[in-house]
């Protein structure tokens, strides 16, 4: 039994890592939930998150805030596209809303024989501006 326990422990140590989460990251998570709950915002600027992290969560640098956002992104608390130049400046603090919105795109694009929706999406990609028609179609709960 002892040998079996040691074997299992050694295998787990190789394949599982223990991850200690800094308290400052958990404080930022609480702040994000507060913002979402009390202001009903779905999107916050990265700069606002940096300010919150530094003023209210005792984070020492922008890189610490970025690391915390990456952690929160990996656990689906927020959605932050840190490597996407177009979206790196915003943080989606309501992850389920983002996932729901993105899930609406696939069936719309597939069932768009005229290509109108694709044309609108290309405009969003090129100019960063969503037309009111597309917004009404994709985001009826906020338009």
Rosetta silent file (secondary structure, phi, psi, omega in degrees, C-alpha in Angstrom):
SEQUENCE: XXXXXXXXXXXXXXXXXXXXXXXXXXXXXXXXXXXXXXXXXXXXXXXXXXXXXXXXXXXXXXXXXXXXXXXXXXXXXXXXXXXXXXXXXXXXXXXXXXXXXXXXXXXXXXXXXXXXXXXXXXXXXXXXXXXXXXXXXXXXXXX
SCORE:     score description
SCORE:     0.000 S_00000001
   1 L     0.000  -42.080 -179.527    0.000    0.000    0.000 S_00000001
   2 H   -63.080  -43.197  179.456    2.838    2.388    0.860 S_00000001
   3 H   -64.561  -39.318  178.648    4.561    1.674   -2.451 S_00000001
   4 H   -63.963  -44.699  178.801    1.326    2.224   -4.349 S_00000001
   5 H   -60.207  -43.430  179.240    0.759    5.542   -2.566 S_00000001
   6 H   -64.745  -39.879  178.352    4.315    6.650   -3.399 S_00000001
   7 H   -63.988  -47.111  179.450    3.877    5.638   -7.033 S_00000001
   8 H   -62.473  -44.229  179.713    0.580    7.524   -7.335 S_00000001
   9 H   -61.203  -44.012 -179.709    2.059   10.576   -5.594 S_00000001
  10 H   -65.373  -39.189  178.211    5.088   10.634   -7.882 S_00000001
  11 H   -65.580  -42.683  179.270    2.898   10.347  -10.991 S_00000001
  12 H   -64.514  -38.910  179.516    0.610   13.136   -9.789 S_00000001
  13 H   -63.208  -32.329  179.109    3.554   15.390   -9.037 S_00000001
  14 H   -74.215  -33.369 -172.078    4.766   14.992  -12.619 S_00000001
  15 H  -107.026  -13.977 -179.159    1.400   15.730  -14.199 S_00000001
  16 L  -120.468  139.874  176.433   -0.311   18.074  -11.768 S_00000001
  17 L  -117.533  144.806  174.903    0.927   21.417  -10.588 S_00000001
  18 L   -90.603  132.150 -176.302   -0.124   23.276   -7.530 S_00000001
  19 L  -120.609  115.180  177.076   -0.929   26.861   -8.316 S_00000001
  20 L   -92.168  121.342 -178.000   -0.889   29.432   -5.568 S_00000001
  21 L   -90.832  125.346  177.105   -2.998   32.423   -6.506 S_00000001
  22 L   -60.947  143.450  179.952   -1.790   35.792   -5.209 S_00000001
  23 H   -60.035  -35.240 -179.440   -4.291   37.533   -2.957 S_00000001
  24 H   -61.339  -34.291  178.460   -4.051   40.645   -5.122 S_00000001
  25 H   -68.558  -38.343  178.379   -5.419   38.680   -8.078 S_00000001
  26 H   -68.593  -34.663  175.280   -8.362   37.488   -5.990 S_00000001
  27 H   -63.878  -40.641  177.275   -9.011   41.064   -4.898 S_00000001
  28 H   -63.747  -39.711  176.633   -9.130   42.110   -8.544 S_00000001
  29 H   -59.012  -44.667  177.669  -11.605   39.319   -9.219 S_00000001
  30 H   -60.679  -41.281  179.156  -13.832   40.658   -6.422 S_00000001
  31 H   -63.975  -40.874  178.199  -13.593   44.166   -7.878 S_00000001
  32 H   -61.159  -45.308  178.051  -14.569   42.882  -11.326 S_00000001
  33 H   -61.629  -39.934  178.185  -17.621   41.158   -9.857 S_00000001
  34 H   -62.125  -45.375  179.276  -18.536   44.378   -8.022 S_00000001
  35 H   -60.100  -46.529 -178.931  -18.281   46.437  -11.201 S_00000001
  36 H   -62.151  -40.697 -176.555  -20.394   43.932  -13.088 S_00000001
  37 H   -73.078  -46.786 -170.871  -22.986   43.775  -10.339 S_00000001
  38 H   -89.466  -30.093 -178.328  -23.330   47.456   -9.470 S_00000001
  39 H  -103.240  -15.168 -178.248  -22.682   49.223  -12.761 S_00000001
  40 L    60.765   22.788  175.648  -23.979   46.513  -15.091 S_00000001
  41 L   -75.345  151.190  176.772  -21.086   47.218  -17.435 S_00000001
  42 L  -111.780  -21.464 -177.155  -19.960   44.477  -19.745 S_00000001
  43 E  -133.282  135.898  177.249  -16.786   46.131  -21.014 S_00000001
  44 E  -132.525  146.691  178.858  -14.122   48.113  -19.153 S_00000001
  45 E   -70.974  150.420  177.159  -10.964   49.648  -20.550 S_00000001
  46 H   -58.066  -38.918 -179.861   -7.659   47.964  -19.765 S_00000001
  47 H   -62.440  -37.889  176.778   -6.460   51.267  -18.281 S_00000001
  48 H   -65.035  -39.455  177.988   -9.373   51.278  -15.826 S_00000001
  49 H   -64.648  -40.328  177.339   -8.494   47.739  -14.762 S_00000001
  50 H   -61.157  -44.533  178.964   -4.865   48.810  -14.249 S_00000001
  51 H   -61.315  -45.302  178.784   -6.035   51.721  -12.099 S_00000001
  52 H   -62.161  -45.587 -179.950   -8.303   49.463  -10.054 S_00000001
  53 H   -60.273  -41.375 -176.950   -5.545   46.898   -9.624 S_00000001
  54 H   -78.540  -40.964 -176.704   -3.020   49.453   -8.461 S_00000001
  55 H   -80.114  -38.616 -170.509   -5.292   51.605   -6.265 S_00000001
  56 H  -110.320  -11.092 -175.509   -7.597   49.006   -4.757 S_00000001
  57 L  -123.677    7.256  177.621   -5.760   45.697   -4.956 S_00000001
  58 L    60.243   30.744  175.529   -2.202   46.704   -4.036 S_00000001
  59 L   -79.897  142.560 -172.238   -0.778   45.606   -7.361 S_00000001
  60 L   -93.657  -19.874 -175.046    2.624   47.083   -8.013 S_00000001
  61 L  -151.179  165.237  175.290    2.834   47.137  -11.813 S_00000001
  62 H   -62.712  -35.694 -178.796    0.977   46.906  -15.097 S_00000001
  63 H   -66.892  -33.460  176.326    2.565   43.515  -15.683 S_00000001
  64 H   -67.000  -39.818  176.568    1.079   42.211  -12.435 S_00000001
  65 H   -63.721  -41.932  177.881   -2.336   43.433  -13.562 S_00000001
  66 H   -61.432  -42.120  177.584   -1.768   41.733  -16.937 S_00000001
  67 H   -62.622  -41.693  178.856   -0.830   38.492  -15.182 S_00000001
  68 H   -64.269  -41.138  177.902   -3.963   38.729  -13.030 S_00000001
  69 H   -64.219  -38.605  176.993   -6.104   39.343  -16.116 S_00000001
  70 H   -61.908  -43.170  177.009   -4.564   36.333  -17.809 S_00000001
  71 H   -60.644  -48.524 -178.970   -5.428   34.239  -14.749 S_00000001
  72 H   -65.736  -33.756  176.100   -9.006   35.595  -14.691 S_00000001
  73 H   -65.274  -43.827 -178.818   -9.288   34.999  -18.446 S_00000001
  74 H   -64.423  -25.371  178.443   -8.150   31.375  -18.049 S_00000001
  75 L  -102.360   15.820  174.989  -10.874   30.820  -15.456 S_00000001
  76 L    58.828   30.809  173.399  -13.544   32.565  -17.586 S_00000001
  77 L   -82.925  -42.960  176.047  -14.089   35.407  -15.158 S_00000001
  78 L  -128.899  168.360  170.663  -13.150   37.968  -17.825 S_00000001
  79 E  -123.248  118.491  179.629  -12.321   37.839  -21.498 S_00000001
  80 L  -135.351  117.876  179.960   -9.183   39.756  -22.430 S_00000001
  81 L   -92.347   76.439 -173.660   -7.531   39.385  -25.811 S_00000001
  82 L   -62.362  -28.264 -176.913   -4.081   40.526  -24.704 S_00000001
  83 L   -97.412    3.124  179.636   -2.381   39.516  -27.953 S_00000001
  84 L  -101.547  111.287 -176.590   -4.946   41.069  -30.285 S_00000001
  85 L   -55.546  -33.964 -178.537   -3.993   44.686  -31.112 S_00000001
  86 L   -72.125  -32.058 -173.233   -7.592   45.640  -31.847 S_00000001
  87 L  -113.337   -2.630 -175.019   -8.996   44.286  -28.574 S_00000001
  88 L   -66.574  -15.222 -177.339   -6.121   44.413  -26.089 S_00000001
  89 L   -89.813   -0.885  178.918   -7.310   47.772  -24.774 S_00000001
  90 E  -125.408  151.884  176.615  -10.638   46.419  -23.517 S_00000001
  91 E  -125.537  122.699  177.121  -11.588   43.846  -20.917 S_00000001
  92 E   -86.134  110.338 -174.278  -14.922   42.069  -21.193 S_00000001
  93 L   -90.921   -1.633  176.389  -15.941   41.659  -17.569 S_00000001
  94 L  -119.077   81.150 -174.428  -19.057   39.641  -18.350 S_00000001
  95 H   -56.566  -44.834  179.545  -17.614   36.491  -19.923 S_00000001
  96 H   -58.301  -36.812  177.879  -20.955   34.665  -20.414 S_00000001
  97 H   -62.525  -42.961  179.342  -22.279   37.655  -22.382 S_00000001
  98 H   -62.722  -46.634 -178.791  -19.217   37.541  -24.665 S_00000001
  99 H   -62.492  -40.365  178.637  -19.567   33.800  -25.221 S_00000001
 100 H   -64.156  -44.768 -179.777  -23.277   34.167  -25.984 S_00000001
 101 H   -62.944  -45.654  179.279  -22.619   37.009  -28.412 S_00000001
 102 H   -65.329  -34.359 -179.965  -19.849   35.121  -30.195 S_00000001
 103 H   -68.127  -21.107  177.210  -21.991   31.994  -30.396 S_00000001
 104 H   -73.632  -24.052 -175.571  -24.573   34.026  -32.316 S_00000001
 105 H   -69.164  -41.960 -175.171  -22.057   34.760  -35.058 S_00000001
 106 H   -58.705  -54.204 -179.503  -21.546   31.227  -36.327 S_00000001
 107 H   -64.046  -31.330  179.855  -25.153   30.411  -37.256 S_00000001
 108 H   -67.257  -45.086 -179.367  -25.621   33.884  -38.708 S_00000001
 109 H   -66.291  -39.116 -179.668  -22.552   33.574  -40.945 S_00000001
 110 H   -67.160  -38.070 -176.978  -23.477   30.063  -42.055 S_00000001
 111 L   -97.882   36.224 -177.854  -27.041   31.072  -42.912 S_00000001
 112 L  -117.411   70.815 -175.476  -26.054   34.258  -44.770 S_00000001
 113 L   -63.297  -29.156 -178.199  -26.374   33.325  -48.458 S_00000001
 114 L   -80.034  -17.465  178.480  -26.457   36.954  -49.601 S_00000001
 115 L    82.626    7.242 -177.522  -23.239   37.778  -47.746 S_00000001
 116 H   -65.552  -46.163  179.942  -24.674   40.903  -46.102 S_00000001
 117 H   -62.811  -41.526  178.690  -23.734   39.866  -42.566 S_00000001
 118 H   -59.984  -39.118  178.049  -20.253   38.903  -43.771 S_00000001
 119 H   -62.943  -43.994  177.571  -19.928   42.365  -45.319 S_00000001
 120 H   -62.633  -42.474 -179.715  -20.877   43.980  -41.994 S_00000001
 121 H   -66.159  -35.949  175.715  -18.404   41.757  -40.129 S_00000001
 122 H   -62.772  -38.565  178.105  -15.631   42.669  -42.570 S_00000001
 123 H   -64.877  -41.147  176.709  -16.343   46.328  -41.866 S_00000001
 124 H   -60.523  -44.639 -178.680  -16.102   45.672  -38.122 S_00000001
 125 H   -64.356  -44.117 -176.363  -12.775   43.926  -38.674 S_00000001
 126 H   -75.961  -42.791 -171.614  -11.323   46.641  -40.947 S_00000001
 127 H  -106.535  -15.446 -177.578  -12.666   49.770  -39.265 S_00000001
 128 L    74.338   16.761 -177.979  -13.477   48.634  -35.745 S_00000001
 129 L  -123.061  128.338  178.870  -16.979   50.053  -36.119 S_00000001
 130 L   -97.201  131.158  178.118  -20.128   47.972  -35.952 S_00000001
 131 L   -69.648  154.860  179.383  -23.094   49.169  -37.963 S_00000001
 132 H   -61.503  -36.511 -179.882  -26.373   49.702  -36.167 S_00000001
 133 H   -62.529  -44.897 -179.898  -28.028   47.005  -38.322 S_00000001
 134 H   -68.014  -41.757  178.783  -25.483   44.393  -37.289 S_00000001
 135 H   -59.701  -44.324  178.583  -25.607   45.478  -33.656 S_00000001
 136 H   -60.438  -36.746 -177.729  -29.392   45.168  -33.633 S_00000001
 137 H   -76.743  -42.903 -175.534  -29.122   41.680  -35.072 S_00000001
 138 H   -84.869  -33.593 -170.966  -26.279   40.349  -32.937 S_00000001
 139 L  -124.060   56.963 -175.448  -26.859   42.188  -29.692 S_00000001
 140 L   -63.964  -22.662 -177.899  -30.617   42.649  -29.276 S_00000001
 141 L   -77.380  -11.795  179.676  -30.341   42.594  -25.485 S_00000001
 142 L  -126.044   -2.601 -179.878  -28.280   45.810  -25.348 S_00000001
 143 L  -102.315    0.000    0.000  -29.290   47.780  -28.431 S_00000001
